[in-house]
PDB file of C-alpha atoms in Angstrom:
ATOM      1  CA  UNK C   7      93.991 130.281  43.184  1.00 57.00           C
ATOM      2  CA  UNK C   8      95.203 126.777  43.620  1.00 73.00           C
ATOM      3  CA  UNK C   9      93.046 123.641  43.728  1.00 79.00           C
ATOM      4  CA  UNK C  10      91.969 124.319  47.237  1.00 84.00           C
ATOM      5  CA  UNK C  11      90.776 127.958  46.604  1.00 82.00           C
ATOM      6  CA  UNK C  12      87.117 126.871  46.234  1.00 84.00           C
ATOM      7  CA  UNK C  13      87.185 124.849  49.278  1.00 85.00           C
ATOM      8  CA  UNK C  14      88.109 127.997  51.357  1.00 88.00           C
ATOM      9  CA  UNK C  15      85.169 129.727  53.119  1.00 88.00           C
ATOM     10  CA  UNK C  16      84.666 133.087  51.065  1.00 87.00           C
ATOM     11  CA  UNK C  17      85.245 135.279  53.925  1.00 87.00           C
ATOM     12  CA  UNK C  18      88.840 133.686  54.309  1.00 89.00           C
ATOM     13  CA  UNK C  19      89.770 133.763  50.647  1.00 88.00           C
ATOM     14  CA  UNK C  20      92.914 136.044  49.844  1.00 87.00           C
ATOM     15  CA  UNK C  21      91.951 139.740  49.742  1.00 85.00           C
ATOM     16  CA  UNK C  22      94.677 142.088  48.771  1.00 82.00           C
ATOM     17  CA  UNK C  23      92.492 144.797  47.412  1.00 79.00           C
ATOM     18  CA  UNK C  24      91.773 145.961  50.973  1.00 68.00           C
ATOM     19  CA  UNK C  25      95.042 145.189  52.494  1.00 61.00           C
ATOM     20  CA  UNK C  26      96.655 148.253  54.471  1.00 63.00           C
ATOM     21  CA  UNK C  27      99.883 149.762  53.494  1.00 65.00           C
ATOM     22  CA  UNK C  28     103.090 148.186  55.132  1.00 65.00           C
ATOM     23  CA  UNK C  29     103.722 151.252  57.414  1.00 70.00           C
ATOM     24  CA  UNK C  30     100.028 152.439  58.089  1.00 72.00           C
ATOM     25  CA  UNK C  31      99.158 152.808  61.578  1.00 73.00           C
ATOM     26  CA  UNK C  32      95.653 152.731  63.080  1.00 72.00           C
ATOM     27  CA  UNK C  33      93.328 150.838  65.208  1.00 69.00           C
ATOM     28  CA  UNK C  34      94.403 147.255  64.052  1.00 70.00           C
ATOM     29  CA  UNK C  35      98.024 148.314  64.722  1.00 76.00           C
ATOM     30  CA  UNK C  36      97.016 148.712  68.440  1.00 76.00           C
ATOM     31  CA  UNK C  37      95.381 145.236  68.451  1.00 74.00           C
ATOM     32  CA  UNK C  38      98.684 143.895  66.979  1.00 77.00           C
ATOM     33  CA  UNK C  39     100.394 145.530  69.854  1.00 78.00           C
ATOM     34  CA  UNK C  40      97.848 143.814  72.297  1.00 75.00           C
ATOM     35  CA  UNK C  41      98.677 140.463  70.964  1.00 76.00           C
ATOM     36  CA  UNK C  42     102.381 140.948  71.008  1.00 78.00           C
ATOM     37  CA  UNK C  43     101.904 141.660  74.677  1.00 76.00           C
ATOM     38  CA  UNK C  44     100.317 138.116  74.986  1.00 75.00           C
ATOM     39  CA  UNK C  45     103.008 136.441  73.064  1.00 72.00           C
ATOM     40  CA  UNK C  46     105.857 137.662  75.336  1.00 71.00           C
ATOM     41  CA  UNK C  47     103.798 137.340  78.581  1.00 71.00           C
ATOM     42  CA  UNK C  48     105.652 134.936  80.554  1.00 67.00           C
ATOM     43  CA  UNK C  49     106.148 136.532  83.963  1.00 68.00           C
ATOM     44  CA  UNK C  50     103.697 134.640  86.002  1.00 68.00           C
ATOM     45  CA  UNK C  51     105.871 131.270  85.619  1.00 73.00           C
ATOM     46  CA  UNK C  52     109.242 133.075  85.806  1.00 78.00           C
ATOM     47  CA  UNK C  53     109.930 131.522  89.177  1.00 78.00           C
ATOM     48  CA  UNK C  54     108.968 128.148  87.979  1.00 78.00           C
ATOM     49  CA  UNK C  55     111.157 128.377  84.979  1.00 82.00           C
ATOM     50  CA  UNK C  56     114.110 129.536  87.058  1.00 87.00           C
ATOM     51  CA  UNK C  57     113.654 126.690  89.714  1.00 86.00           C
ATOM     52  CA  UNK C  58     113.644 124.196  86.705  1.00 85.00           C
ATOM     53  CA  UNK C  59     116.778 125.505  85.106  1.00 87.00           C
ATOM     54  CA  UNK C  60     119.922 122.991  85.442  1.00 86.00           C
ATOM     55  CA  UNK C  61     122.616 124.594  87.302  1.00 88.00           C
ATOM     56  CA  UNK C  62     120.705 127.729  87.709  1.00 89.00           C
ATOM     57  CA  UNK C  63     122.031 131.030  88.419  1.00 92.00           C
ATOM     58  CA  UNK C  64     120.815 134.604  87.519  1.00 90.00           C
ATOM     59  CA  UNK C  65     123.441 134.704  84.531  1.00 92.00           C
ATOM     60  CA  UNK C  66     122.256 131.226  83.130  1.00 92.00           C
ATOM     61  CA  UNK C  67     118.713 132.341  83.380  1.00 92.00           C
ATOM     62  CA  UNK C  68     119.424 135.701  81.492  1.00 91.00           C
ATOM     63  CA  UNK C  69     121.010 133.633  78.764  1.00 92.00           C
ATOM     64  CA  UNK C  70     118.027 131.345  78.612  1.00 90.00           C
ATOM     65  CA  UNK C  71     115.409 134.254  78.497  1.00 88.00           C
ATOM     66  CA  UNK C  72     117.141 136.292  76.038  1.00 91.00           C
ATOM     67  CA  UNK C  73     117.690 133.335  73.537  1.00 92.00           C
ATOM     68  CA  UNK C  74     114.183 132.251  74.142  1.00 88.00           C
ATOM     69  CA  UNK C  75     112.700 135.722  73.471  1.00 87.00           C
ATOM     70  CA  UNK C  76     114.913 136.080  70.324  1.00 91.00           C
ATOM     71  CA  UNK C  77     113.733 132.716  68.935  1.00 91.00           C
ATOM     72  CA  UNK C  78     110.140 133.510  69.771  1.00 86.00           C
ATOM     73  CA  UNK C  79     110.397 136.815  68.111  1.00 87.00           C
ATOM     74  CA  UNK C  80     111.834 135.303  64.981  1.00 92.00           C
ATOM     75  CA  UNK C  81     109.072 132.624  64.816  1.00 89.00           C
ATOM     76  CA  UNK C  82     106.219 135.291  65.486  1.00 85.00           C
ATOM     77  CA  UNK C  83     107.531 137.540  62.913  1.00 87.00           C
ATOM     78  CA  UNK C  84     107.871 134.769  60.297  1.00 90.00           C
ATOM     79  CA  UNK C  85     104.345 133.647  60.921  1.00 87.00           C
ATOM     80  CA  UNK C  86     102.981 137.190  60.787  1.00 85.00           C
ATOM     81  CA  UNK C  87     104.612 138.136  57.665  1.00 87.00           C
ATOM     82  CA  UNK C  88     103.683 134.802  56.004  1.00 89.00           C
ATOM     83  CA  UNK C  89     100.047 135.065  57.107  1.00 87.00           C
ATOM     84  CA  UNK C  90      99.623 138.644  55.903  1.00 85.00           C
ATOM     85  CA  UNK C  91     101.585 137.949  52.510  1.00 87.00           C
ATOM     86  CA  UNK C  92      99.359 134.886  51.881  1.00 88.00           C
ATOM     87  CA  UNK C  93      95.982 136.273  52.781  1.00 88.00           C
ATOM     88  CA  UNK C  94      96.148 140.049  52.918  1.00 85.00           C
ATOM     89  CA  UNK C  95      93.216 141.765  54.554  1.00 82.00           C
ATOM     90  CA  UNK C  96      91.384 138.496  54.931  1.00 86.00           C
ATOM     91  CA  UNK C  97      93.997 137.026  57.390  1.00 84.00           C
ATOM     92  CA  UNK C  98      91.989 135.695  60.299  1.00 83.00           C
ATOM     93  CA  UNK C  99      93.086 136.090  63.965  1.00 76.00           C
ATOM     94  CA  UNK C 100      93.248 132.323  64.023  1.00 82.00           C
ATOM     95  CA  UNK C 101      95.105 131.866  60.814  1.00 87.00           C
ATOM     96  CA  UNK C 102      94.139 128.144  60.288  1.00 89.00           C
ATOM     97  CA  UNK C 103      90.733 129.376  59.736  1.00 88.00           C
ATOM     98  CA  UNK C 104      92.077 130.625  56.292  1.00 90.00           C
ATOM     99  CA  UNK C 105      92.933 127.217  54.920  1.00 90.00           C
ATOM    100  CA  UNK C 106      90.389 124.681  53.512  1.00 89.00           C
ATOM    101  CA  UNK C 107      88.686 122.734  56.114  1.00 86.00           C
ATOM    102  CA  UNK C 108      88.659 119.490  53.770  1.00 86.00           C
ATOM    103  CA  UNK C 109      91.273 118.080  51.525  1.00 86.00           C
ATOM    104  CA  UNK C 110      94.334 120.029  52.851  1.00 88.00           C
ATOM    105  CA  UNK C 111      96.546 117.320  54.699  1.00 90.00           C
ATOM    106  CA  UNK C 112      99.116 119.976  55.839  1.00 91.00           C
ATOM    107  CA  UNK C 113      96.431 122.386  57.222  1.00 90.00           C
ATOM    108  CA  UNK C 114      94.845 119.488  59.223  1.00 92.00           C
ATOM    109  CA  UNK C 115      98.230 118.458  60.426  1.00 94.00           C
ATOM    110  CA  UNK C 116      98.730 122.071  61.749  1.00 92.00           C
ATOM    111  CA  UNK C 117      95.429 122.175  63.478  1.00 92.00           C
ATOM    112  CA  UNK C 118      96.388 118.802  65.112  1.00 94.00           C
ATOM    113  CA  UNK C 119      99.589 120.162  66.229  1.00 94.00           C
ATOM    114  CA  UNK C 120      98.043 123.474  67.444  1.00 89.00           C
ATOM    115  CA  UNK C 121      95.444 121.352  69.520  1.00 88.00           C
ATOM    116  CA  UNK C 122      98.426 119.272  71.075  1.00 92.00           C
ATOM    117  CA  UNK C 123     100.233 122.673  71.777  1.00 87.00           C
ATOM    118  CA  UNK C 124      97.396 124.169  73.627  1.00 83.00           C
ATOM    119  CA  UNK C 125      96.657 120.974  75.640  1.00 85.00           C
ATOM    120  CA  UNK C 126     100.351 120.776  76.666  1.00 85.00           C
ATOM    121  CA  UNK C 127     100.923 124.518  77.492  1.00 81.00           C
ATOM    122  CA  UNK C 128      97.558 125.102  79.125  1.00 83.00           C
ATOM    123  CA  UNK C 129      98.676 123.566  82.708  1.00 82.00           C
ATOM    124  CA  UNK C 130     101.609 126.020  82.686  1.00 77.00           C
ATOM    125  CA  UNK C 131      99.463 129.162  82.433  1.00 78.00           C
ATOM    126  CA  UNK C 132      96.615 127.523  84.541  1.00 85.00           C
ATOM    127  CA  UNK C 133      99.054 126.655  87.331  1.00 82.00           C
ATOM    128  CA  UNK C 134     100.483 130.211  87.475  1.00 77.00           C
ATOM    129  CA  UNK C 135      96.862 131.498  87.590  1.00 82.00           C
ATOM    130  CA  UNK C 136      95.710 128.963  90.447  1.00 85.00           C
ATOM    131  CA  UNK C 137      98.811 129.854  92.428  1.00 82.00           C
ATOM    132  CA  UNK C 138      98.109 133.508  92.219  1.00 81.00           C
ATOM    133  CA  UNK C 139      94.416 133.119  93.167  1.00 85.00           C
ATOM    134  CA  UNK C 140      95.577 130.682  96.075  1.00 85.00           C
ATOM    135  CA  UNK C 141      98.191 133.478  97.240  1.00 84.00           C
ATOM    136  CA  UNK C 142      95.423 136.038  97.280  1.00 85.00           C
ATOM    137  CA  UNK C 143      92.799 134.032  99.045  1.00 84.00           C
ATOM    138  CA  UNK C 144      95.332 133.291 101.785  1.00 84.00           C
ATOM    139  CA  UNK C 145      95.981 136.864 102.115  1.00 83.00           C
ATOM    140  CA  UNK C 146      92.253 137.940 102.307  1.00 84.00           C
ATOM    141  CA  UNK C 147      90.878 135.108 104.039  1.00 81.00           C
ATOM    142  CA  UNK C 148      93.774 132.933 105.701  1.00 77.00           C
ATOM    143  CA  UNK C 149      91.399 130.279 107.159  1.00 80.00           C
ATOM    144  CA  UNK C 150      89.065 129.833 104.332  1.00 76.00           C
ATOM    145  CA  UNK C 151      91.186 127.263 102.320  1.00 74.00           C
ATOM    146  CA  UNK C 152      92.184 125.574 105.572  1.00 74.00           C
ATOM    147  CA  UNK C 153      88.524 125.055 106.488  1.00 72.00           C
ATOM    148  CA  UNK C 154      88.000 122.904 103.587  1.00 72.00           C
ATOM    149  CA  UNK C 155      91.060 120.799 103.875  1.00 74.00           C
ATOM    150  CA  UNK C 156      94.184 120.992 101.619  1.00 72.00           C
ATOM    151  CA  UNK C 157      92.949 118.386  98.891  1.00 78.00           C
ATOM    152  CA  UNK C 158      89.328 119.510  98.799  1.00 80.00           C
ATOM    153  CA  UNK C 159      90.398 123.167  98.387  1.00 79.00           C
ATOM    154  CA  UNK C 160      92.649 122.256  95.530  1.00 81.00           C
ATOM    155  CA  UNK C 161      90.328 120.271  93.812  1.00 84.00           C
ATOM    156  CA  UNK C 162      87.522 122.783  94.299  1.00 85.00           C
ATOM    157  CA  UNK C 163      89.543 125.781  93.324  1.00 86.00           C
ATOM    158  CA  UNK C 164      90.510 123.979  90.247  1.00 87.00           C
ATOM    159  CA  UNK C 165      87.205 123.039  89.346  1.00 89.00           C
ATOM    160  CA  UNK C 166      85.743 126.373  89.942  1.00 90.00           C
ATOM    161  CA  UNK C 167      88.403 128.241  87.858  1.00 90.00           C
ATOM    162  CA  UNK C 168      88.288 125.641  85.068  1.00 88.00           C
ATOM    163  CA  UNK C 169      84.522 125.842  84.601  1.00 90.00           C
ATOM    164  CA  UNK C 170      84.374 129.527  83.347  1.00 90.00           C
ATOM    165  CA  UNK C 171      87.667 129.237  81.294  1.00 86.00           C
ATOM    166  CA  UNK C 172      86.153 126.088  79.407  1.00 86.00           C
ATOM    167  CA  UNK C 173      82.888 127.800  79.080  1.00 88.00           C
ATOM    168  CA  UNK C 174      84.511 130.916  77.335  1.00 84.00           C
ATOM    169  CA  UNK C 175      86.545 128.712  75.261  1.00 81.00           C
ATOM    170  CA  UNK C 176      83.667 126.765  74.012  1.00 83.00           C
ATOM    171  CA  UNK C 177      81.540 129.721  73.203  1.00 86.00           C
ATOM    172  CA  UNK C 178      83.952 132.522  71.666  1.00 81.00           C
ATOM    173  CA  UNK C 179      84.887 132.174  68.183  1.00 78.00           C
ATOM    174  CA  UNK C 180      86.942 135.128  67.731  1.00 76.00           C
ATOM    175  CA  UNK C 181      90.267 134.290  69.151  1.00 74.00           C
ATOM    176  CA  UNK C 182      91.995 137.690  68.258  1.00 73.00           C
ATOM    177  CA  UNK C 183      89.295 139.434  70.286  1.00 78.00           C
ATOM    178  CA  UNK C 184      90.305 137.327  73.426  1.00 78.00           C
ATOM    179  CA  UNK C 185      93.861 137.695  72.951  1.00 77.00           C
ATOM    180  CA  UNK C 186      93.644 141.366  72.119  1.00 76.00           C
ATOM    181  CA  UNK C 187      91.619 142.170  75.206  1.00 79.00           C
ATOM    182  CA  UNK C 188      93.845 140.056  77.489  1.00 78.00           C
ATOM    183  CA  UNK C 189      96.988 141.619  76.063  1.00 78.00           C
ATOM    184  CA  UNK C 190      95.652 145.126  76.267  1.00 79.00           C
ATOM    185  CA  UNK C 191      94.192 144.801  79.824  1.00 80.00           C
ATOM    186  CA  UNK C 192      96.224 142.232  81.545  1.00 79.00           C
ATOM    187  CA  UNK C 193      99.370 142.246  79.290  1.00 80.00           C
ATOM    188  CA  UNK C 194     100.245 145.785  79.407  1.00 82.00           C
ATOM    189  CA  UNK C 195      99.729 146.008  83.290  1.00 83.00           C
ATOM    190  CA  UNK C 196     101.956 142.960  83.928  1.00 81.00           C
ATOM    191  CA  UNK C 197     104.491 143.695  81.565  1.00 82.00           C
ATOM    192  CA  UNK C 198     104.886 147.591  81.627  1.00 85.00           C
ATOM    193  CA  UNK C 199     103.366 148.737  84.865  1.00 86.00           C
ATOM    194  CA  UNK C 200     103.820 146.145  87.767  1.00 85.00           C
ATOM    195  CA  UNK C 201     107.504 145.461  87.339  1.00 84.00           C
ATOM    196  CA  UNK C 202     108.485 149.007  87.454  1.00 86.00           C
ATOM    197  CA  UNK C 203     106.155 149.875  90.283  1.00 87.00           C
ATOM    198  CA  UNK C 204     107.605 146.924  92.352  1.00 84.00           C
ATOM    199  CA  UNK C 205     111.177 147.999  91.576  1.00 82.00           C
ATOM    200  CA  UNK C 206     110.362 151.526  92.523  1.00 82.00           C
ATOM    201  CA  UNK C 207     108.924 150.394  95.772  1.00 83.00           C
ATOM    202  CA  UNK C 208     111.771 148.081  96.363  1.00 80.00           C
ATOM    203  CA  UNK C 209     114.452 150.938  95.811  1.00 76.00           C
ATOM    204  CA  UNK C 210     112.640 153.881  96.974  1.00 71.00           C
ATOM    205  CA  UNK C 211     115.849 155.464  98.182  1.00 62.00           C
ATOM    206  CA  UNK C 212     117.104 156.085  94.447  1.00 58.00           C
ATOM    207  CA  UNK C 213     117.968 159.375  93.291  1.00 55.00           C
ATOM    208  CA  UNK C 214     114.921 160.951  91.467  1.00 55.00           C
ATOM    209  CA  UNK C 215     115.309 162.655  87.961  1.00 54.00           C
ATOM    210  CA  UNK C 216     113.952 162.433  84.665  1.00 50.00           C
ATOM    211  CA  UNK C 217     116.543 160.046  83.225  1.00 53.00           C
ATOM    212  CA  UNK C 218     117.324 158.355  86.510  1.00 65.00           C
ATOM    213  CA  UNK C 219     116.266 154.586  87.033  1.00 74.00           C
ATOM    214  CA  UNK C 220     113.070 155.788  89.041  1.00 75.00           C
ATOM    215  CA  UNK C 221     112.214 158.294  86.318  1.00 80.00           C
ATOM    216  CA  UNK C 222     112.490 155.756  83.534  1.00 84.00           C
ATOM    217  CA  UNK C 223     110.547 153.427  85.679  1.00 83.00           C
ATOM    218  CA  UNK C 224     107.764 156.056  85.959  1.00 85.00           C
ATOM    219  CA  UNK C 225     107.738 156.615  82.231  1.00 88.00           C
ATOM    220  CA  UNK C 226     107.351 153.080  81.483  1.00 88.00           C
ATOM    221  CA  UNK C 227     104.489 152.739  83.895  1.00 89.00           C
ATOM    222  CA  UNK C 228     102.623 155.675  82.263  1.00 90.00           C
ATOM    223  CA  UNK C 229     103.058 154.269  78.944  1.00 87.00           C
ATOM    224  CA  UNK C 230     101.902 150.846  80.184  1.00 86.00           C
ATOM    225  CA  UNK C 231      98.598 152.576  81.471  1.00 89.00           C
ATOM    226  CA  UNK C 232      98.248 154.190  78.272  1.00 88.00           C
ATOM    227  CA  UNK C 233      98.636 151.163  75.991  1.00 84.00           C
ATOM    228  CA  UNK C 234      96.196 149.430  78.280  1.00 85.00           C
ATOM    229  CA  UNK C 235      93.484 152.050  78.102  1.00 86.00           C
ATOM    230  CA  UNK C 236      94.030 152.603  74.359  1.00 84.00           C
ATOM    231  CA  UNK C 237      94.503 148.885  73.542  1.00 82.00           C
ATOM    232  CA  UNK C 238      91.152 147.619  75.481  1.00 83.00           C
ATOM    233  CA  UNK C 239      89.142 150.606  73.694  1.00 83.00           C
ATOM    234  CA  UNK C 240      90.315 149.260  70.267  1.00 80.00           C
ATOM    235  CA  UNK C 241      89.751 145.627  71.353  1.00 77.00           C
ATOM    236  CA  UNK C 242      86.132 146.464  72.286  1.00 80.00           C
ATOM    237  CA  UNK C 243      85.257 148.092  68.906  1.00 75.00           C
TER     238      UNK C 243
END
């Protein structure tokens, strides 16, 4: 190894003896699918992204989405391949754990950049979650939020939601477990199940058939539930 090899924790040092074959498929492959689901899970902020687009139109939004997804796919693939080729079976769910904690300036800079990225992106994800919870509460109990006042309800709901999220983030050390579980349960449902279900309900008059739009949507929905069930099973193992 290099000069920092001894500074790496033993369990995080490169291990190619136990590395799986390139095309071997198993439980870890399912977990990878779960993680990929989270990587491309952006539906909850779609409306905000569209409203923020300059000279917005469906056509411009489609171009922005396609370009963003292609660029994201390239970055994720490059990162995954680099991690697997560098660390083998020892590659951790949080790949920065594989690097020395002291004496590696580049790794320290990467950890700092990761922290800044999380701090900057968290409001985007939390805003989508809070808006969804607010809409649900208004539908289930229309007068509940109004009884507290707009400002009090906003601050109180934010604090109540932030507390468990912060607690989980402070106690859970296996990041791949959380990402895999979220991707399997919520990611599969939001990506593969809800959109075709909503489309089928909105266009219920379409001709039914195995290869019709409605038939394809039903197939995608079944696939989504299957991925959610299998993915959740392997994430909890």
